[in-house]
XYZ file of C-alpha atoms in Angstrom:
656
model
C -6.278 -6.043 -44.961
C -5.376 -7.417 -41.521
C -3.152 -5.315 -39.265
C -0.622 -6.097 -36.535
C 0.575 -3.244 -34.318
C 3.912 -4.571 -33.116
C 6.187 -3.121 -30.434
C 9.948 -3.700 -30.319
C 11.123 -3.492 -26.695
C 14.468 -4.113 -25.015
C 17.056 -3.063 -22.483
C 19.262 -0.285 -23.874
C 21.923 -1.500 -26.360
C 20.288 -4.901 -26.907
C 19.924 -3.986 -30.598
C 16.230 -3.345 -31.149
C 16.725 -0.382 -33.515
C 19.194 -2.463 -35.544
C 16.606 -5.254 -35.606
C 13.987 -2.777 -36.851
C 16.325 -1.834 -39.719
C 16.889 -5.491 -40.609
C 13.146 -6.235 -40.582
C 12.482 -3.286 -42.907
C 15.245 -4.436 -45.247
C 14.007 -8.011 -45.297
C 10.497 -6.761 -46.101
C 11.816 -4.693 -49.020
C 10.969 -1.311 -47.475
C 14.576 -0.034 -47.471
C 17.436 -0.887 -49.828
C 20.244 -0.662 -47.262
C 20.336 -1.459 -43.559
C 21.026 1.662 -41.520
C 23.457 1.759 -38.616
C 22.905 3.218 -35.144
C 26.616 4.100 -34.951
C 26.483 5.960 -38.274
C 23.205 7.704 -37.347
C 21.263 6.734 -40.479
C 18.481 4.504 -39.166
C 14.831 4.962 -40.145
C 13.316 5.254 -36.683
C 15.985 7.289 -34.857
C 15.159 10.494 -36.726
C 15.926 13.056 -34.001
C 19.347 14.715 -34.163
C 19.904 13.832 -30.499
C 19.128 10.171 -31.178
C 21.649 10.078 -34.000
C 24.302 11.843 -31.922
C 23.883 9.678 -28.827
C 23.074 6.374 -30.555
C 20.007 5.757 -28.369
C 16.275 5.846 -28.970
C 14.581 8.711 -27.110
C 11.143 8.871 -28.747
C 8.972 6.037 -30.032
C 8.719 5.872 -33.828
C 6.339 4.090 -36.191
C 7.214 2.435 -39.502
C 5.183 0.002 -41.573
C 5.812 -3.091 -43.719
C 3.908 -6.160 -44.908
C 4.166 -9.848 -44.039
C 2.063 -12.203 -46.128
C -0.787 -9.767 -46.692
C -0.679 -8.398 -43.118
C 0.205 -4.726 -42.560
C 2.646 -4.551 -39.647
C 2.913 -1.177 -37.904
C 6.208 -1.549 -36.091
C 6.803 0.761 -33.120
C 10.420 1.149 -32.040
C 10.623 2.193 -28.377
C 13.414 3.563 -26.131
C 15.442 1.072 -24.136
C 16.984 3.412 -21.566
C 15.009 3.361 -18.282
C 15.000 7.187 -18.166
C 12.552 7.115 -21.102
C 10.227 4.408 -19.795
C 7.283 6.824 -20.067
C 7.624 6.633 -23.852
C 7.272 2.834 -23.643
C 4.273 3.159 -21.336
C 2.284 5.151 -23.873
C 2.953 2.600 -26.614
C 1.770 -0.426 -24.625
C -1.882 0.627 -24.825
C -1.938 0.347 -28.640
C -0.038 -2.938 -29.171
C -1.402 -6.199 -30.539
C 1.907 -7.982 -29.987
C 5.566 -7.426 -29.110
C 9.104 -8.635 -29.763
C 11.331 -8.457 -26.688
C 14.986 -8.242 -27.696
C 17.641 -9.791 -25.429
C 21.391 -9.574 -26.018
C 23.167 -12.940 -26.360
C 26.221 -11.317 -24.739
C 24.784 -9.321 -21.815
C 21.793 -11.637 -21.357
C 18.718 -10.746 -19.286
C 19.218 -7.275 -17.811
C 17.307 -5.178 -15.310
C 15.127 -3.357 -17.836
C 14.408 -6.661 -19.623
C 12.803 -8.010 -16.452
C 10.732 -4.835 -15.928
C 9.450 -4.951 -19.516
C 8.598 -8.652 -19.497
C 6.709 -8.396 -16.215
C 4.610 -5.603 -17.702
C 3.996 -7.419 -20.998
C 2.834 -10.510 -19.116
C 0.610 -8.510 -16.758
C -1.047 -6.798 -19.717
C -1.244 -10.148 -21.550
C 0.411 -8.784 -24.685
C 1.479 -11.678 -26.972
C 5.287 -11.601 -27.024
C 8.064 -13.267 -28.990
C 11.655 -13.150 -27.692
C 14.563 -12.505 -30.059
C 18.042 -13.233 -28.701
C 20.254 -10.843 -30.678
C 24.025 -10.553 -31.202
C 24.726 -14.293 -31.573
C 27.587 -13.237 -33.873
C 29.424 -11.340 -31.136
C 32.321 -12.655 -29.100
C 31.069 -13.829 -25.706
C 27.596 -14.746 -26.995
C 26.036 -17.772 -25.275
C 22.739 -19.145 -26.529
C 22.094 -21.877 -23.959
C 23.035 -19.696 -20.995
C 20.759 -16.899 -22.153
C 17.877 -19.298 -22.823
C 18.258 -20.609 -19.265
C 18.297 -17.039 -17.910
C 15.110 -16.209 -19.856
C 13.302 -19.191 -18.363
C 14.640 -18.447 -14.866
C 14.330 -14.656 -14.754
C 11.501 -13.829 -17.183
C 9.104 -16.755 -17.561
C 9.358 -20.564 -17.626
C 6.796 -20.703 -20.471
C 9.369 -20.361 -23.250
C 10.236 -22.609 -26.170
C 13.375 -22.271 -28.307
C 12.313 -22.320 -31.961
C 15.683 -23.448 -33.266
C 19.389 -23.827 -32.560
C 22.422 -21.630 -33.146
C 25.405 -22.814 -35.151
C 28.883 -21.369 -34.543
C 27.658 -19.037 -31.840
C 30.003 -16.137 -31.054
C 31.401 -15.888 -34.604
C 30.479 -13.876 -37.702
C 29.399 -17.191 -39.265
C 26.757 -17.664 -36.581
C 23.457 -18.857 -38.048
C 20.019 -19.915 -36.826
C 18.591 -23.309 -37.774
C 14.823 -23.546 -37.129
C 13.435 -26.751 -35.687
C 10.816 -28.770 -37.527
C 8.610 -31.830 -37.256
C 11.627 -34.163 -37.556
C 13.254 -32.790 -34.371
C 12.027 -35.225 -31.723
C 13.468 -33.277 -28.769
C 11.787 -30.082 -30.006
C 8.371 -31.661 -30.494
C 8.585 -33.281 -27.057
C 9.493 -29.974 -25.413
C 6.773 -28.224 -27.428
C 4.147 -30.714 -26.280
C 5.328 -30.410 -22.674
C 5.134 -26.595 -22.621
C 1.790 -26.413 -24.436
C 0.229 -29.083 -22.222
C 0.494 -26.648 -19.299
C -2.079 -24.391 -20.985
C -4.493 -26.921 -22.522
C -6.203 -29.753 -20.631
C -7.032 -31.803 -23.751
C -3.451 -31.590 -24.950
C -2.240 -32.467 -21.455
C -4.349 -35.645 -21.488
C -3.046 -36.586 -24.924
C 0.526 -35.828 -23.853
C 0.245 -37.948 -20.703
C -1.269 -40.776 -22.756
C 1.409 -40.659 -25.456
C 3.057 -37.350 -26.175
C 4.943 -38.737 -29.167
C 1.671 -39.329 -31.017
C 0.365 -35.762 -30.867
C 0.536 -34.628 -34.534
C 3.051 -31.866 -35.243
C 0.394 -29.848 -37.081
C -1.770 -29.876 -33.954
C 1.169 -28.726 -31.827
C 1.995 -25.918 -34.214
C -1.616 -24.730 -34.298
C -1.800 -24.826 -30.499
C 1.518 -22.938 -30.258
C 0.005 -20.083 -32.267
C -3.163 -20.119 -30.157
C -1.308 -20.031 -26.828
C 1.184 -17.407 -28.030
C -1.717 -15.148 -29.027
C -3.168 -15.613 -25.536
C 0.226 -14.670 -24.028
C 0.558 -18.063 -22.342
C 3.726 -19.129 -24.188
C 6.659 -17.111 -25.515
C 8.596 -18.585 -28.478
C 12.312 -17.700 -28.538
C 14.267 -16.997 -31.741
C 18.017 -16.404 -32.058
C 20.076 -14.436 -34.533
C 21.888 -11.234 -35.387
C 20.376 -7.964 -36.557
C 23.768 -7.004 -38.014
C 24.297 -10.092 -40.211
C 20.613 -10.933 -40.699
C 20.957 -14.418 -39.206
C 17.637 -15.703 -37.851
C 15.662 -12.640 -39.002
C 13.753 -14.536 -41.716
C 12.655 -17.085 -39.088
C 11.583 -14.254 -36.773
C 9.533 -12.685 -39.584
C 7.843 -16.030 -40.213
C 7.139 -16.293 -36.487
C 5.611 -12.808 -36.395
C 3.296 -13.709 -39.264
C 2.345 -17.119 -37.898
C 2.250 -16.658 -34.132
C 1.158 -13.081 -33.355
C -2.464 -11.910 -33.703
C -3.220 -9.955 -36.883
C -6.621 -8.326 -36.509
C -9.457 -7.353 -38.806
C -10.717 -4.075 -37.360
C -14.433 -3.401 -36.941
C -14.661 -0.619 -39.531
C -18.454 -0.455 -39.183
C -18.407 0.048 -35.412
C -18.422 3.366 -33.546
C -15.294 5.472 -33.970
C -12.854 4.703 -31.162
C -9.157 5.509 -31.021
C -6.330 6.413 -28.644
C -3.639 9.093 -28.914
C -0.289 7.647 -27.804
C 2.107 10.285 -29.097
C 2.021 14.023 -29.862
C 4.695 15.925 -31.748
C 5.043 19.328 -33.416
C 5.360 19.801 -37.164
C 7.706 22.251 -38.965
C 5.205 25.101 -38.556
C 4.607 24.320 -34.883
C 1.316 22.505 -35.517
C 0.324 19.532 -33.369
C 0.499 16.061 -34.911
C -1.310 13.282 -33.026
C -0.417 9.614 -33.442
C -3.736 7.752 -33.246
C -4.418 4.030 -33.124
C -8.010 3.276 -34.174
C -9.668 0.334 -32.410
C -12.973 0.470 -34.271
C -14.849 2.584 -36.802
C -13.135 5.258 -38.874
C -11.866 8.824 -38.473
C -12.229 10.869 -41.693
C -10.698 14.184 -42.701
C -12.860 17.179 -41.697
C -14.357 15.226 -38.772
C -15.116 17.496 -35.817
C -13.812 16.125 -32.505
C -13.604 17.565 -28.990
C -9.966 18.450 -29.677
C -10.615 20.178 -33.012
C -11.410 19.457 -36.653
C -9.261 16.929 -38.519
C -7.452 18.674 -41.386
C -5.159 15.890 -42.667
C -4.507 12.183 -42.083
C -1.360 10.197 -42.966
C -1.583 6.399 -42.619
C 1.583 4.305 -42.216
C 2.177 2.097 -45.283
C 5.375 0.376 -46.513
C 7.878 2.511 -44.678
C 6.245 5.901 -45.022
C 3.195 7.901 -43.954
C 0.807 8.260 -46.918
C -1.978 10.841 -47.006
C -5.442 9.294 -46.901
C -9.005 10.521 -46.511
C -9.517 8.489 -43.335
C -7.927 6.081 -40.885
C -9.885 2.894 -40.157
C -9.970 0.368 -37.321
C -6.702 -1.427 -36.655
C -4.495 1.187 -38.318
C -2.174 3.878 -36.944
C -2.101 7.361 -38.436
C -0.679 10.839 -37.960
C -3.604 13.238 -37.564
C -3.383 17.008 -37.958
C -5.802 19.710 -36.881
C -6.468 18.544 -33.308
C -5.198 21.694 -31.604
C -6.345 20.719 -28.107
C -5.263 17.067 -28.221
C -3.150 15.494 -25.470
C -1.448 12.145 -25.011
C -3.931 9.594 -23.668
C -6.978 11.335 -25.136
C -9.705 9.221 -26.717
C -11.052 9.765 -30.215
C -14.756 8.934 -30.166
C -15.860 6.384 -27.575
C -13.324 4.757 -25.223
C -12.189 1.346 -26.501
C -11.521 -0.200 -23.117
C -10.692 0.701 -19.549
C -6.920 1.156 -19.532
C -4.481 1.221 -16.644
C -3.479 4.750 -15.710
C 0.170 3.732 -15.374
C 2.055 0.586 -16.321
C 5.280 1.811 -14.706
C 6.063 3.944 -11.672
C 5.890 7.739 -12.112
C 9.103 9.814 -11.853
C 10.530 10.110 -8.347
C 13.080 12.866 -9.045
C 12.866 16.564 -9.902
C 15.181 19.448 -10.675
C 15.030 23.212 -11.153
C 15.659 24.442 -14.720
C 17.497 27.778 -14.849
C 17.811 29.788 -18.098
C 21.327 31.047 -18.817
C 19.848 34.434 -19.747
C 17.133 35.876 -17.469
C 15.334 37.304 -20.508
C 14.733 33.713 -21.721
C 12.322 32.887 -18.881
C 9.266 33.281 -21.097
C 10.802 31.259 -23.932
C 11.816 28.545 -21.445
C 8.297 28.234 -20.090
C 6.865 27.938 -23.613
C 9.495 25.384 -24.649
C 8.858 23.224 -21.570
C 5.119 23.410 -22.233
C 5.769 21.962 -25.699
C 7.959 19.212 -24.225
C 5.255 18.404 -21.664
C 2.819 17.830 -24.539
C 5.159 15.099 -25.798
C 5.928 13.728 -22.322
C 3.286 14.680 -19.719
C 5.228 12.975 -16.934
C 7.925 15.656 -16.928
C 5.225 17.621 -15.060
C 6.421 21.221 -15.439
C 5.787 23.128 -12.181
C 6.134 26.892 -11.829
C 7.069 28.616 -8.554
C 5.645 32.093 -9.092
C 7.163 33.529 -5.919
C 10.784 32.566 -6.615
C 10.232 32.454 -10.390
C 11.633 28.936 -10.614
C 10.593 26.108 -12.928
C 10.688 22.461 -11.823
C 10.516 19.346 -14.012
C 10.000 15.742 -12.929
C 12.631 13.216 -14.021
C 13.405 9.519 -14.181
C 17.179 10.041 -14.192
C 20.270 12.019 -15.150
C 20.291 10.976 -18.822
C 16.779 12.365 -19.261
C 17.988 15.639 -17.713
C 20.851 15.823 -20.233
C 18.471 15.150 -23.122
C 16.036 17.867 -21.995
C 18.932 20.309 -21.717
C 20.196 19.474 -25.217
C 16.668 19.589 -26.690
C 16.023 23.042 -25.244
C 19.300 24.298 -26.746
C 18.965 22.710 -30.181
C 15.221 22.899 -30.849
C 14.249 26.023 -28.921
C 17.574 27.930 -28.725
C 17.274 28.257 -24.952
C 20.434 27.489 -22.967
C 19.737 26.190 -19.460
C 21.424 24.638 -16.478
C 19.921 22.268 -13.943
C 20.275 22.407 -10.203
C 20.972 19.287 -8.189
C 18.407 16.537 -8.690
C 16.220 15.971 -5.629
C 13.662 13.364 -4.647
C 9.927 13.943 -5.009
C 8.298 13.154 -1.667
C 4.599 13.120 -0.788
C 2.612 14.258 2.236
C -0.080 12.201 3.904
C -2.593 13.266 6.517
C -2.002 12.115 10.077
C -5.614 12.672 11.143
C -8.774 14.642 10.440
C -8.977 18.425 10.376
C -11.660 21.041 9.722
C -11.814 24.806 9.261
C -14.344 27.423 8.192
C -14.224 31.077 7.123
C -17.509 33.008 7.418
C -18.498 35.777 5.020
C -18.540 39.296 6.540
C -16.312 38.183 9.419
C -13.701 40.790 10.369
C -10.686 38.852 9.107
C -12.364 37.491 5.931
C -12.032 40.043 3.096
C -13.826 37.832 0.577
C -17.571 37.641 -0.137
C -17.701 33.903 0.460
C -18.243 31.311 3.176
C -16.212 28.125 2.881
C -15.914 25.269 5.357
C -13.794 22.195 4.624
C -13.037 18.916 6.373
C -10.019 16.830 5.365
C -9.639 13.121 6.110
C -6.924 10.607 5.155
C -7.679 8.071 2.426
C -5.897 4.798 1.513
C -2.686 5.134 -0.525
C -3.311 5.236 -4.251
C -6.946 6.336 -4.064
C -6.298 9.970 -5.009
C -8.300 13.032 -3.990
C -12.065 12.797 -3.540
C -14.145 15.954 -3.168
C -17.657 15.822 -1.717
C -20.429 18.043 -0.420
C -22.072 18.098 2.983
C -24.131 21.140 1.989
C -27.096 21.338 -0.331
C -25.958 21.426 -3.975
C -28.553 24.120 -4.631
C -27.331 26.388 -1.866
C -24.933 28.168 -4.254
C -24.494 28.582 -8.003
C -22.642 25.557 -9.522
C -19.751 27.766 -10.679
C -18.917 28.568 -7.047
C -18.794 24.895 -6.059
C -16.583 24.207 -9.070
C -14.276 27.070 -8.079
C -13.865 25.524 -4.609
C -13.230 22.007 -5.931
C -10.753 23.122 -8.595
C -8.874 25.249 -6.070
C -8.763 22.405 -3.537
C -7.185 20.080 -6.109
C -4.668 22.743 -7.116
C -3.815 23.668 -3.521
C -3.268 20.021 -2.545
C -0.303 19.931 -4.923
C 1.561 21.520 -2.015
C 0.682 20.642 1.558
C 2.024 21.964 4.857
C 5.601 20.944 4.003
C 5.251 21.817 0.320
C 4.752 18.272 -1.044
C 1.691 16.956 -2.851
C -1.111 15.426 -0.792
C -2.516 12.839 -3.190
C -4.650 10.584 -1.008
C -7.390 12.276 0.985
C -11.085 13.107 1.135
C -12.112 16.760 1.224
C -15.698 17.598 2.187
C -17.293 21.038 1.903
C -19.133 21.552 5.178
C -20.180 25.221 4.965
C -21.116 27.476 2.077
C -22.468 30.972 1.596
C -22.412 33.772 -0.925
C -23.710 37.278 -1.598
C -26.294 37.266 -4.359
C -25.827 39.367 -7.469
C -26.479 43.000 -6.561
C -26.156 46.460 -8.028
C -26.601 50.038 -6.924
C -29.917 51.624 -7.804
C -30.265 51.909 -11.595
C -26.618 50.817 -11.989
C -24.748 47.849 -13.444
C -23.566 44.786 -11.538
C -21.205 45.675 -8.696
C -18.775 42.884 -7.726
C -17.895 44.686 -4.490
C -21.434 43.838 -3.313
C -21.720 40.386 -4.957
C -19.797 37.145 -4.727
C -17.697 35.985 -7.669
C -15.878 32.735 -8.374
C -12.685 34.639 -7.568
C -13.843 35.109 -3.957
C -14.083 31.334 -3.556
C -10.799 30.669 -5.368
C -8.979 33.115 -3.093
C -10.600 32.014 0.173
C -10.378 28.236 -0.315
C -6.566 27.958 0.163
C -6.817 29.723 3.560
C -9.499 27.310 4.771
C -7.775 24.242 3.366
C -4.399 25.071 4.909
C -6.010 25.600 8.319
C -7.721 22.214 8.043
C -4.463 20.548 6.972
C -2.569 22.062 9.892
C -5.205 20.785 12.288
C -5.088 17.297 10.760
C -1.308 17.246 10.656
C 0.713 15.825 7.777
C 3.770 13.657 7.505
C 6.332 13.541 4.689
C 6.928 10.209 2.929
C 9.887 9.488 0.649
C 9.833 7.056 -2.324
C 11.451 3.672 -1.780
C 12.700 1.335 -4.499
C 12.868 -2.444 -4.379
C 16.285 -3.618 -5.499
C 17.667 -6.929 -6.691
C 21.433 -7.094 -6.794
C 23.505 -9.960 -8.203
C 27.191 -9.693 -7.273
C 30.328 -11.851 -7.135
C 30.396 -13.690 -3.799
C 33.801 -12.280 -2.810
C 32.478 -8.684 -3.013
C 29.607 -9.337 -0.589
C 31.175 -7.521 2.384
C 32.082 -4.364 0.440
C 28.654 -4.173 -1.190
C 26.756 -4.620 2.088
C 28.841 -1.852 3.691
C 28.084 0.457 0.751
C 24.373 -0.357 0.994
C 24.401 0.622 4.659
C 25.979 3.995 3.824
C 23.217 4.555 1.238
C 20.454 3.731 3.784
C 19.555 0.587 1.845
C 18.099 -2.329 3.807
C 18.894 -5.831 2.464
C 15.974 -8.111 3.306
C 17.148 -11.388 1.806
C 20.328 -12.886 0.398
C 20.937 -16.104 -1.478
C 24.129 -17.807 -2.551
C 24.136 -19.007 -6.172
C 27.452 -20.689 -6.873
C 30.061 -17.969 -7.193
C 27.436 -15.214 -6.942
C 25.223 -13.661 -4.291
C 21.731 -12.288 -4.877
C 20.618 -9.529 -2.507
C 17.091 -8.122 -2.394
C 15.795 -5.248 -0.304
C 14.783 -1.581 -0.221
C 16.689 1.608 -0.939
C 15.569 5.265 -0.863
C 15.017 6.596 -4.386
C 17.432 9.435 -3.597
C 20.247 6.879 -3.173
C 19.681 4.788 -6.324
C 21.918 6.928 -8.538
C 24.712 6.696 -5.961
C 24.449 2.903 -5.921
C 24.496 2.757 -9.727
C 27.599 4.935 -9.767
C 29.499 2.899 -7.127
C 28.489 -0.589 -8.226
C 31.006 -1.116 -11.085
C 33.981 -0.328 -8.827
C 32.606 -2.435 -5.964
C 31.999 -5.510 -8.136
C 34.717 -5.267 -10.848
C 31.955 -4.380 -13.304
C 30.165 -7.699 -12.713
C 27.300 -6.489 -10.504
C 23.774 -6.477 -11.939
C 21.253 -4.088 -10.371
C 17.502 -4.019 -10.879
C 15.536 -1.224 -9.202
C 11.884 -0.227 -9.356
C 9.654 2.049 -7.303
C 7.791 0.110 -4.626
C 6.167 2.403 -2.072
C 6.514 5.535 0.056
C 7.671 5.365 3.654
C 7.742 8.049 6.383
C 10.869 10.169 6.444
C 12.882 9.574 9.584
C 14.744 12.473 11.133
C 14.395 16.130 10.079
C 11.739 16.780 7.455
C 12.976 18.469 4.305
C 10.398 20.933 3.043
C 9.808 21.770 -0.591
C 9.991 25.231 -2.056
C 6.503 26.560 -2.264
C 4.367 28.215 -4.888
C 1.700 30.756 -3.952
C -1.176 28.250 -4.118
C -1.147 27.642 -0.379
C -0.735 30.324 2.297
C 1.699 29.551 5.102
C 1.424 33.145 6.299
C -2.077 34.641 6.171
C -0.918 38.256 6.028
C 1.545 37.659 3.171
C -1.035 35.628 1.263
C -3.672 38.354 1.498
C -1.148 40.949 0.321
C -0.327 38.792 -2.725
C -4.025 38.382 -3.508
C -4.534 42.136 -3.199
C -1.642 42.789 -5.615
C -3.086 40.319 -8.130
C -6.514 41.912 -7.933
């Protein structure tokens, strides 16, 4: 059977979870449509999701359309949980982007559509809430073509928009205006059709246009737009027909080599790991031995539930148990394709998590480790010296959810300190340092020399050798490289140095020795620990010589405001260190674009409703890092890097 792995994406409150319920009901999977407000939907299964009425974790549910198995993945709409959307994108065959007919195109809608188009994921648009007061179909269609993509085609019209009687009437071959618009849009993506259209567009057969619409939609060149209401069901049957006709159902290569991707990890009732795997080719059977463990059970999504099967084959999604060492992003078998590391910007905020009871420190660390399995981008960081735990964040709502999850699922009450910005350090020049074995101030049986050089932004850390690879045992070289990468998480000012080249210029070790007729004596012989302990001293000296500078994250913003609030908004932007770079008058509105420090985004979001009578629309996304002007704010340090040689050596001695 053919399979379509379909994502439902939207700005928060556009109604995508309600649409998921309506699709399941229309397909006969559920008898009654659940309600987000009542907390009884199929995909919002977490207690927190039901309490807050928002989607926090992606969820999979399955139904059939005309012999095609559709694995529908409901994703969060709140920007604080964009990482959950990111993981889903790599396993999609197609998507439905939900837009509210009342609120229209919103900031997150634009971010999602840009990403879908860049990844060339075939996408239909569903304009929801046509039954609500204030709904406007034509205005929203114009906004979609202006703000998302001009390659859109309305697939029908809305009757009695803004009322409970609102209904969707699909266009057909008899609608001359529709066929003309269809031919015009499709001609942009097909030269033969363009020639026929220029010659006489009215004579292009409707069947040809419809076939070409499906072909171009599957190539992500055109985006059909449907209208309706997830609450009343208006337009949903037409959307289902569009999903079956226009999006690409695939026949997986079940005879090919096993290849799959893990896009979600959760814990079962007994604490066991459950991996959500999308298979691209081949098959994964029960009892198969993988790098992450032996498969003990497989549940494949079918008609609204996960059914136990002996294997999962190409094209399908399954919950796999037994993979104890599995992580999000891991590959099962051979990699299917080279995937982007990140579709969206990483978190730019962090906060310290403090347990209410000091005796809960161990439980907190374990709980956060489990949460990091489900969301690696929270990036739990431990400060061993001050015994503090940091987590990375996208925003304040995510912080509240983590706090509630720790209390409800792990029975650990915590508070958070003030949210701060995650900066980075970059090298100002080149630096080098060396520590020689048996020197008076080197207590370790190791020689390490390192040179650090700046690298272009975004290239990461590259480690190389300028010494003979055979001059030391491989385990010693690995100890140096691993320690370098760990130590670079905190540079001179305590921030991560992510873009540099580190070259090992000197090496030396004491060969394995023992006293006469005695066993191995590590006081006479080098160990990997000697290199792990010495490397931070050498690296920090090289970094100091090179010099580093702190860079803060900057966001690009687009702000649409009423024209009469322009002066107040510009003054507020100046107080928040935002720099408007362009402004444009659009009737009774102004559009401002520019840059704002990430640390100031929350303040702007908080002030905007009062400044603009609730009419301002803000879109923000990480753009780049820029040097911090004025005093440099350092970051609290762990013990990976020694700022004070004497204190560092004392800590090492205590550990040993």
